[in-house]
Amino acid sequence: MPAKRAIARQSLPDVIANDLRERILSGELAEGEIIRQEALAEEYDVSRMPVREALKQLDAEGLVLLTNNRGASVTKHSLTEIGEIFDLRVLLEVDLFRRAIPSMTSTDFARCEQILKQMEASYDANDVGRWGALNYEYHSALYAPAGRSLTNELLQRVSLQSDRYIRMHLSVMKQREPARKEHRELLRLAKEGQVDEACALLTLHIGRTKDQLVKLVADKRASEASPTE
C-alpha cells in the first residue's frame, strides 16, 4: 500500500485572494480603484464571506485598503512611498547579498543560472507577469545562502509592493536589456567572490529602477489628472 502523499489545499478565500492579487499586480485592477464586495461575490459566484476574507488577506499584504465601513480600494502609494519601497529593497537586499556571496556553492550558482534562462525566455515571449515572478525568484536564489529567514520575510512583503511597479516599468518603458545584462553580471560577480563590486551593482540596479519608476508614475498621474482636450 503506497504511503499517503500530502497535497497543497487552498481554501476558497485563498483562491480568491490569489486571483485578486494577480489582477492587482498585473494592473488589471488599477491603483485607487474601488473594490465592491457585492460585485466580486457575483463575479466569483460565491457569497460575500470568502470575498471579505480574501480582501483581509490583501489588506494585510498592503495591496488593498479596507475601511471601517467595509469598503475597499486598491492601495495607491504616494511617489515618496514608491521611492521608499525601493530604498527598503536596497537596505535589505544588499545586506543579504553581502552575507550570501561567501557561502554560495556550485548548486546555488546552477540554480541562479537556471532561473536566468527562464527569465530570458520570458523577455523574448513578452510575458511580463512571468518575468515578475521569476525576478523575485532569482533575487531570492541569490540571497538564500545568507540563511536570514527573518530578513527574507520582510523582503517578501516589500517585494510584493514593488512587483506591480516593476511590471509597469517593463510594460511601458521596455527596459529589459539593461535588466538582463545586470542580472547576469550580478551572478558573474558572485561567482568570482567580488562582494563589494556585486553589492555596488545591486544598489545601482535597484536605484535605477526606482528613479525611472517614480518619474513614470508621476508622469502617468499628471497625464490622468489633466483635462482632456
PDB file of C-alpha atoms in Angstrom:
ATOM      1  CA  MET A   1       0.000   0.000   0.000  1.00  0.00           C
ATOM      2  CA  PRO A   2       1.660   3.307  -1.040  1.00  0.00           C
ATOM      3  CA  ALA A   3       2.167   5.974   1.614  1.00  0.00           C
ATOM      4  CA  LYS A   4      -0.181   8.919   1.611  1.00  0.00           C
ATOM      5  CA  ARG A   5       1.108  11.973  -0.185  1.00  0.00           C
ATOM      6  CA  ALA A   6       0.433  15.465   1.066  1.00  0.00           C
ATOM      7  CA  ILE A   7      -1.018  17.868  -1.482  1.00  0.00           C
ATOM      8  CA  ALA A   8      -1.486  21.589  -1.237  1.00  0.00           C
ATOM      9  CA  ARG A   9      -5.045  22.535  -0.385  1.00  0.00           C
ATOM     10  CA  GLN A  10      -6.433  26.018  -0.726  1.00  0.00           C
ATOM     11  CA  SER A  11      -9.486  27.475   0.908  1.00  0.00           C
ATOM     12  CA  LEU A  12     -11.939  29.487  -1.153  1.00  0.00           C
ATOM     13  CA  PRO A  13     -10.701  32.801   0.326  1.00  0.00           C
ATOM     14  CA  ASP A  14      -7.125  31.832  -0.610  1.00  0.00           C
ATOM     15  CA  VAL A  15      -8.141  31.072  -4.193  1.00  0.00           C
ATOM     16  CA  ILE A  16      -9.935  34.416  -4.499  1.00  0.00           C
ATOM     17  CA  ALA A  17      -7.051  36.281  -2.825  1.00  0.00           C
ATOM     18  CA  ASN A  18      -4.552  34.719  -5.242  1.00  0.00           C
ATOM     19  CA  ASP A  19      -6.612  35.757  -8.250  1.00  0.00           C
ATOM     20  CA  LEU A  20      -7.199  39.291  -6.958  1.00  0.00           C
ATOM     21  CA  ARG A  21      -3.517  39.637  -6.096  1.00  0.00           C
ATOM     22  CA  GLU A  22      -2.524  38.798  -9.655  1.00  0.00           C
ATOM     23  CA  ARG A  23      -5.129  41.208 -11.032  1.00  0.00           C
ATOM     24  CA  ILE A  24      -3.651  43.992  -8.892  1.00  0.00           C
ATOM     25  CA  LEU A  25      -0.037  43.160  -9.750  1.00  0.00           C
ATOM     26  CA  SER A  26      -0.837  42.961 -13.463  1.00  0.00           C
ATOM     27  CA  GLY A  27      -2.578  46.348 -13.391  1.00  0.00           C
ATOM     28  CA  GLU A  28      -5.992  44.943 -14.318  1.00  0.00           C
ATOM     29  CA  LEU A  29      -7.187  46.460 -11.040  1.00  0.00           C
ATOM     30  CA  ALA A  30      -5.592  49.909 -11.022  1.00  0.00           C
ATOM     31  CA  GLU A  31      -4.253  51.808  -8.026  1.00  0.00           C
ATOM     32  CA  GLY A  32      -7.026  53.597  -6.178  1.00  0.00           C
ATOM     33  CA  GLU A  33      -9.752  51.551  -7.881  1.00  0.00           C
ATOM     34  CA  ILE A  34     -12.790  50.875  -5.713  1.00  0.00           C
ATOM     35  CA  ILE A  35     -13.408  47.192  -4.996  1.00  0.00           C
ATOM     36  CA  ARG A  36     -17.048  46.318  -4.406  1.00  0.00           C
ATOM     37  CA  GLN A  37     -17.551  43.128  -2.451  1.00  0.00           C
ATOM     38  CA  GLU A  38     -21.003  42.510  -3.893  1.00  0.00           C
ATOM     39  CA  ALA A  39     -19.684  42.730  -7.445  1.00  0.00           C
ATOM     40  CA  LEU A  40     -16.774  40.387  -6.663  1.00  0.00           C
ATOM     41  CA  ALA A  41     -19.091  37.888  -4.983  1.00  0.00           C
ATOM     42  CA  GLU A  42     -21.229  37.845  -8.117  1.00  0.00           C
ATOM     43  CA  GLU A  43     -18.174  37.626 -10.375  1.00  0.00           C
ATOM     44  CA  TYR A  44     -16.690  34.664  -8.472  1.00  0.00           C
ATOM     45  CA  ASP A  45     -20.150  33.152  -7.879  1.00  0.00           C
ATOM     46  CA  VAL A  46     -19.666  32.969  -4.112  1.00  0.00           C
ATOM     47  CA  SER A  47     -21.116  34.586  -1.010  1.00  0.00           C
ATOM     48  CA  ARG A  48     -19.608  37.797   0.361  1.00  0.00           C
ATOM     49  CA  MET A  49     -17.877  35.983   3.228  1.00  0.00           C
ATOM     50  CA  PRO A  50     -14.950  34.432   1.255  1.00  0.00           C
ATOM     51  CA  VAL A  51     -14.543  37.695  -0.656  1.00  0.00           C
ATOM     52  CA  ARG A  52     -14.325  39.582   2.634  1.00  0.00           C
ATOM     53  CA  GLU A  53     -11.708  37.125   3.950  1.00  0.00           C
ATOM     54  CA  ALA A  54      -9.705  37.403   0.727  1.00  0.00           C
ATOM     55  CA  LEU A  55      -9.695  41.197   0.975  1.00  0.00           C
ATOM     56  CA  LYS A  56      -8.477  40.955   4.583  1.00  0.00           C
ATOM     57  CA  GLN A  57      -5.501  38.928   3.342  1.00  0.00           C
ATOM     58  CA  LEU A  58      -4.677  41.518   0.692  1.00  0.00           C
ATOM     59  CA  ASP A  59      -5.123  44.329   3.222  1.00  0.00           C
ATOM     60  CA  ALA A  60      -2.544  42.620   5.476  1.00  0.00           C
ATOM     61  CA  GLU A  61      -0.189  42.418   2.479  1.00  0.00           C
ATOM     62  CA  GLY A  62      -0.639  46.121   1.772  1.00  0.00           C
ATOM     63  CA  LEU A  63      -2.198  45.640  -1.667  1.00  0.00           C
ATOM     64  CA  VAL A  64      -5.727  46.619  -0.632  1.00  0.00           C
ATOM     65  CA  LEU A  65      -7.005  49.261   1.766  1.00  0.00           C
ATOM     66  CA  LEU A  66     -10.039  48.245   3.820  1.00  0.00           C
ATOM     67  CA  THR A  67     -12.035  50.975   5.551  1.00  0.00           C
ATOM     68  CA  ASN A  68     -14.286  50.853   8.591  1.00  0.00           C
ATOM     69  CA  ASN A  69     -17.452  50.945   6.525  1.00  0.00           C
ATOM     70  CA  ARG A  70     -16.314  47.739   4.788  1.00  0.00           C
ATOM     71  CA  GLY A  71     -15.362  49.435   1.571  1.00  0.00           C
ATOM     72  CA  ALA A  72     -12.102  48.569  -0.139  1.00  0.00           C
ATOM     73  CA  SER A  73      -9.785  50.007  -2.765  1.00  0.00           C
ATOM     74  CA  VAL A  74      -6.506  49.063  -4.412  1.00  0.00           C
ATOM     75  CA  THR A  75      -3.675  50.691  -2.471  1.00  0.00           C
ATOM     76  CA  LYS A  76      -2.315  53.829  -4.109  1.00  0.00           C
ATOM     77  CA  HIS A  77       1.155  54.727  -2.878  1.00  0.00           C
ATOM     78  CA  SER A  78       2.448  58.270  -2.950  1.00  0.00           C
ATOM     79  CA  LEU A  79       5.556  58.937  -5.014  1.00  0.00           C
ATOM     80  CA  THR A  80       7.516  59.198  -1.761  1.00  0.00           C
ATOM     81  CA  GLU A  81       6.211  55.796  -0.666  1.00  0.00           C
ATOM     82  CA  ILE A  82       7.131  54.224  -4.002  1.00  0.00           C
ATOM     83  CA  GLY A  83      10.645  55.569  -3.569  1.00  0.00           C
ATOM     84  CA  GLU A  84      10.702  54.230  -0.014  1.00  0.00           C
ATOM     85  CA  ILE A  85       9.733  50.737  -1.207  1.00  0.00           C
ATOM     86  CA  PHE A  86      12.804  50.617  -3.415  1.00  0.00           C
ATOM     87  CA  ASP A  87      15.021  52.180  -0.733  1.00  0.00           C
ATOM     88  CA  LEU A  88      13.949  49.365   1.576  1.00  0.00           C
ATOM     89  CA  ARG A  89      14.822  46.846  -1.099  1.00  0.00           C
ATOM     90  CA  VAL A  90      18.332  48.284  -1.276  1.00  0.00           C
ATOM     91  CA  LEU A  91      18.775  48.094   2.504  1.00  0.00           C
ATOM     92  CA  LEU A  92      17.533  44.516   2.755  1.00  0.00           C
ATOM     93  CA  GLU A  93      18.871  43.025  -0.454  1.00  0.00           C
ATOM     94  CA  VAL A  94      22.373  44.448  -0.343  1.00  0.00           C
ATOM     95  CA  ASP A  95      22.803  43.159   3.207  1.00  0.00           C
ATOM     96  CA  LEU A  96      21.536  39.715   2.195  1.00  0.00           C
ATOM     97  CA  PHE A  97      23.716  39.596  -0.922  1.00  0.00           C
ATOM     98  CA  ARG A  98      26.831  40.612   1.031  1.00  0.00           C
ATOM     99  CA  ARG A  99      26.230  37.810   3.525  1.00  0.00           C
ATOM    100  CA  ALA A 100      25.262  35.263   0.860  1.00  0.00           C
ATOM    101  CA  ILE A 101      28.176  35.501  -1.589  1.00  0.00           C
ATOM    102  CA  PRO A 102      30.847  33.888   0.636  1.00  0.00           C
ATOM    103  CA  SER A 103      28.544  30.904   1.252  1.00  0.00           C
ATOM    104  CA  MET A 104      27.384  30.325  -2.343  1.00  0.00           C
ATOM    105  CA  THR A 105      28.092  26.878  -3.791  1.00  0.00           C
ATOM    106  CA  SER A 106      28.041  25.400  -7.274  1.00  0.00           C
ATOM    107  CA  THR A 107      24.476  24.250  -6.567  1.00  0.00           C
ATOM    108  CA  ASP A 108      23.436  27.833  -5.810  1.00  0.00           C
ATOM    109  CA  PHE A 109      25.093  29.102  -8.990  1.00  0.00           C
ATOM    110  CA  ALA A 110      23.397  26.405 -11.066  1.00  0.00           C
ATOM    111  CA  ARG A 111      20.012  27.315  -9.587  1.00  0.00           C
ATOM    112  CA  CYS A 112      20.515  31.005 -10.399  1.00  0.00           C
ATOM    113  CA  GLU A 113      21.624  30.144 -13.936  1.00  0.00           C
ATOM    114  CA  GLN A 114      18.519  28.030 -14.458  1.00  0.00           C
ATOM    115  CA  ILE A 115      16.239  30.881 -13.375  1.00  0.00           C
ATOM    116  CA  LEU A 116      18.125  33.354 -15.568  1.00  0.00           C
ATOM    117  CA  LYS A 117      17.468  31.211 -18.630  1.00  0.00           C
ATOM    118  CA  GLN A 118      13.757  31.124 -17.805  1.00  0.00           C
ATOM    119  CA  MET A 119      13.763  34.897 -17.320  1.00  0.00           C
ATOM    120  CA  GLU A 120      15.378  35.470 -20.687  1.00  0.00           C
ATOM    121  CA  ALA A 121      12.754  33.259 -22.303  1.00  0.00           C
ATOM    122  CA  SER A 122      10.058  35.399 -20.657  1.00  0.00           C
ATOM    123  CA  TYR A 123      11.714  38.533 -22.111  1.00  0.00           C
ATOM    124  CA  ASP A 124      11.527  37.054 -25.592  1.00  0.00           C
ATOM    125  CA  ALA A 125       7.929  35.922 -25.087  1.00  0.00           C
ATOM    126  CA  ASN A 126       6.921  39.368 -23.775  1.00  0.00           C
ATOM    127  CA  ASP A 127       5.463  37.638 -20.711  1.00  0.00           C
ATOM    128  CA  VAL A 128       5.692  40.433 -18.143  1.00  0.00           C
ATOM    129  CA  GLY A 129       3.747  38.539 -15.473  1.00  0.00           C
ATOM    130  CA  ARG A 130       6.054  35.542 -15.704  1.00  0.00           C
ATOM    131  CA  TRP A 131       9.085  37.813 -15.641  1.00  0.00           C
ATOM    132  CA  GLY A 132       7.873  39.424 -12.411  1.00  0.00           C
ATOM    133  CA  ALA A 133       7.609  36.078 -10.634  1.00  0.00           C
ATOM    134  CA  LEU A 134      10.981  34.919 -11.958  1.00  0.00           C
ATOM    135  CA  ASN A 135      12.634  38.211 -10.999  1.00  0.00           C
ATOM    136  CA  TYR A 136      11.647  37.652  -7.373  1.00  0.00           C
ATOM    137  CA  GLU A 137      12.695  34.000  -7.579  1.00  0.00           C
ATOM    138  CA  TYR A 138      16.103  34.927  -8.999  1.00  0.00           C
ATOM    139  CA  HIS A 139      16.881  37.536  -6.364  1.00  0.00           C
ATOM    140  CA  SER A 140      15.709  35.121  -3.661  1.00  0.00           C
ATOM    141  CA  ALA A 141      18.066  32.454  -5.009  1.00  0.00           C
ATOM    142  CA  LEU A 142      20.970  34.909  -4.890  1.00  0.00           C
ATOM    143  CA  TYR A 143      20.291  35.683  -1.231  1.00  0.00           C
ATOM    144  CA  ALA A 144      19.257  32.238   0.038  1.00  0.00           C
ATOM    145  CA  PRO A 145      22.775  31.195   1.175  1.00  0.00           C
ATOM    146  CA  ALA A 146      22.730  34.068   3.692  1.00  0.00           C
ATOM    147  CA  GLY A 147      20.317  31.995   5.784  1.00  0.00           C
ATOM    148  CA  ARG A 148      18.485  35.063   7.106  1.00  0.00           C
ATOM    149  CA  SER A 149      14.872  33.920   7.353  1.00  0.00           C
ATOM    150  CA  LEU A 150      13.545  36.961   9.227  1.00  0.00           C
ATOM    151  CA  THR A 151      15.100  39.396   6.759  1.00  0.00           C
ATOM    152  CA  ASN A 152      13.691  37.337   3.898  1.00  0.00           C
ATOM    153  CA  GLU A 153      10.211  37.566   5.396  1.00  0.00           C
ATOM    154  CA  LEU A 154      10.493  41.352   5.450  1.00  0.00           C
ATOM    155  CA  LEU A 155      11.832  41.381   1.900  1.00  0.00           C
ATOM    156  CA  GLN A 156       8.974  39.217   0.654  1.00  0.00           C
ATOM    157  CA  ARG A 157       6.444  41.826   1.790  1.00  0.00           C
ATOM    158  CA  VAL A 158       8.447  44.711   0.331  1.00  0.00           C
ATOM    159  CA  SER A 159       8.932  42.840  -2.959  1.00  0.00           C
ATOM    160  CA  LEU A 160       5.201  42.240  -3.227  1.00  0.00           C
ATOM    161  CA  GLN A 161       4.672  46.008  -3.062  1.00  0.00           C
ATOM    162  CA  SER A 162       7.322  46.647  -5.726  1.00  0.00           C
ATOM    163  CA  ASP A 163       6.198  43.917  -8.128  1.00  0.00           C
ATOM    164  CA  ARG A 164       3.339  45.834  -9.764  1.00  0.00           C
ATOM    165  CA  TYR A 165       5.582  48.855 -10.335  1.00  0.00           C
ATOM    166  CA  ILE A 166       8.307  46.670 -11.838  1.00  0.00           C
ATOM    167  CA  ARG A 167       5.763  45.140 -14.219  1.00  0.00           C
ATOM    168  CA  MET A 168       4.633  48.652 -15.181  1.00  0.00           C
ATOM    169  CA  HIS A 169       8.266  49.565 -15.793  1.00  0.00           C
ATOM    170  CA  LEU A 170       8.756  46.630 -18.151  1.00  0.00           C
ATOM    171  CA  SER A 171       5.437  47.066 -19.937  1.00  0.00           C
ATOM    172  CA  VAL A 172       5.667  50.782 -20.600  1.00  0.00           C
ATOM    173  CA  MET A 173       9.355  51.592 -20.748  1.00  0.00           C
ATOM    174  CA  LYS A 174      10.579  48.312 -22.230  1.00  0.00           C
ATOM    175  CA  GLN A 175      13.653  48.444 -20.007  1.00  0.00           C
ATOM    176  CA  ARG A 176      14.545  44.785 -20.415  1.00  0.00           C
ATOM    177  CA  GLU A 177      18.012  44.707 -21.894  1.00  0.00           C
ATOM    178  CA  PRO A 178      19.676  46.621 -19.018  1.00  0.00           C
ATOM    179  CA  ALA A 179      17.978  44.307 -16.524  1.00  0.00           C
ATOM    180  CA  ARG A 180      19.073  41.225 -18.478  1.00  0.00           C
ATOM    181  CA  LYS A 181      22.710  42.371 -18.510  1.00  0.00           C
ATOM    182  CA  GLU A 182      22.736  43.412 -14.866  1.00  0.00           C
ATOM    183  CA  HIS A 183      21.224  40.134 -13.685  1.00  0.00           C
ATOM    184  CA  ARG A 184      23.935  38.184 -15.498  1.00  0.00           C
ATOM    185  CA  GLU A 185      26.639  40.486 -14.156  1.00  0.00           C
ATOM    186  CA  LEU A 186      25.379  40.043 -10.586  1.00  0.00           C
ATOM    187  CA  LEU A 187      25.816  36.295 -10.923  1.00  0.00           C
ATOM    188  CA  ARG A 188      29.253  36.624 -12.500  1.00  0.00           C
ATOM    189  CA  LEU A 189      30.499  38.859  -9.700  1.00  0.00           C
ATOM    190  CA  ALA A 190      29.073  36.494  -7.101  1.00  0.00           C
ATOM    191  CA  LYS A 191      30.849  33.531  -8.726  1.00  0.00           C
ATOM    192  CA  GLU A 192      34.118  35.455  -8.616  1.00  0.00           C
ATOM    193  CA  GLY A 193      33.600  36.414  -4.972  1.00  0.00           C
ATOM    194  CA  GLN A 194      33.702  40.138  -5.736  1.00  0.00           C
ATOM    195  CA  VAL A 195      31.468  41.124  -2.852  1.00  0.00           C
ATOM    196  CA  ASP A 196      31.888  44.913  -2.922  1.00  0.00           C
ATOM    197  CA  GLU A 197      31.503  45.119  -6.707  1.00  0.00           C
ATOM    198  CA  ALA A 198      28.418  42.863  -6.651  1.00  0.00           C
ATOM    199  CA  CYS A 199      26.762  44.908  -3.910  1.00  0.00           C
ATOM    200  CA  ALA A 200      27.554  48.168  -5.702  1.00  0.00           C
ATOM    201  CA  LEU A 201      25.927  46.845  -8.878  1.00  0.00           C
ATOM    202  CA  LEU A 202      22.878  45.627  -6.962  1.00  0.00           C
ATOM    203  CA  THR A 203      22.482  49.088  -5.416  1.00  0.00           C
ATOM    204  CA  LEU A 204      22.703  50.658  -8.877  1.00  0.00           C
ATOM    205  CA  HIS A 205      20.328  48.050 -10.331  1.00  0.00           C
ATOM    206  CA  ILE A 206      17.557  48.768  -7.821  1.00  0.00           C
ATOM    207  CA  GLY A 207      18.222  52.526  -7.695  1.00  0.00           C
ATOM    208  CA  ARG A 208      17.982  52.927 -11.464  1.00  0.00           C
ATOM    209  CA  THR A 209      14.628  51.167 -11.474  1.00  0.00           C
ATOM    210  CA  LYS A 210      13.427  53.378  -8.616  1.00  0.00           C
ATOM    211  CA  ASP A 211      14.346  56.630 -10.358  1.00  0.00           C
ATOM    212  CA  GLN A 212      12.754  55.654 -13.662  1.00  0.00           C
ATOM    213  CA  LEU A 213       9.619  54.324 -11.988  1.00  0.00           C
ATOM    214  CA  VAL A 214       8.981  57.375  -9.829  1.00  0.00           C
ATOM    215  CA  LYS A 215       9.198  59.535 -12.945  1.00  0.00           C
ATOM    216  CA  LEU A 216       6.981  57.138 -14.897  1.00  0.00           C
ATOM    217  CA  VAL A 217       4.268  57.103 -12.223  1.00  0.00           C
ATOM    218  CA  ALA A 218       4.476  60.879 -11.753  1.00  0.00           C
ATOM    219  CA  ASP A 219       4.044  61.461 -15.490  1.00  0.00           C
ATOM    220  CA  LYS A 220       1.199  58.941 -15.676  1.00  0.00           C
ATOM    221  CA  ARG A 221      -0.688  60.545 -12.804  1.00  0.00           C
ATOM    222  CA  ALA A 222      -0.149  64.038 -14.202  1.00  0.00           C
ATOM    223  CA  SER A 223      -1.497  62.906 -17.562  1.00  0.00           C
ATOM    224  CA  GLU A 224      -4.559  61.317 -15.964  1.00  0.00           C
ATOM    225  CA  ALA A 225      -5.211  64.457 -13.922  1.00  0.00           C
ATOM    226  CA  SER A 226      -5.032  66.764 -16.938  1.00  0.00           C
ATOM    227  CA  PRO A 227      -8.378  67.661 -18.537  1.00  0.00           C
ATOM    228  CA  THR A 228      -8.931  66.080 -21.924  1.00  0.00           C
ATOM    229  CA  GLU A 229      -8.732  68.382 -24.869  1.00  0.00           C
TER     230      GLU A 229
END
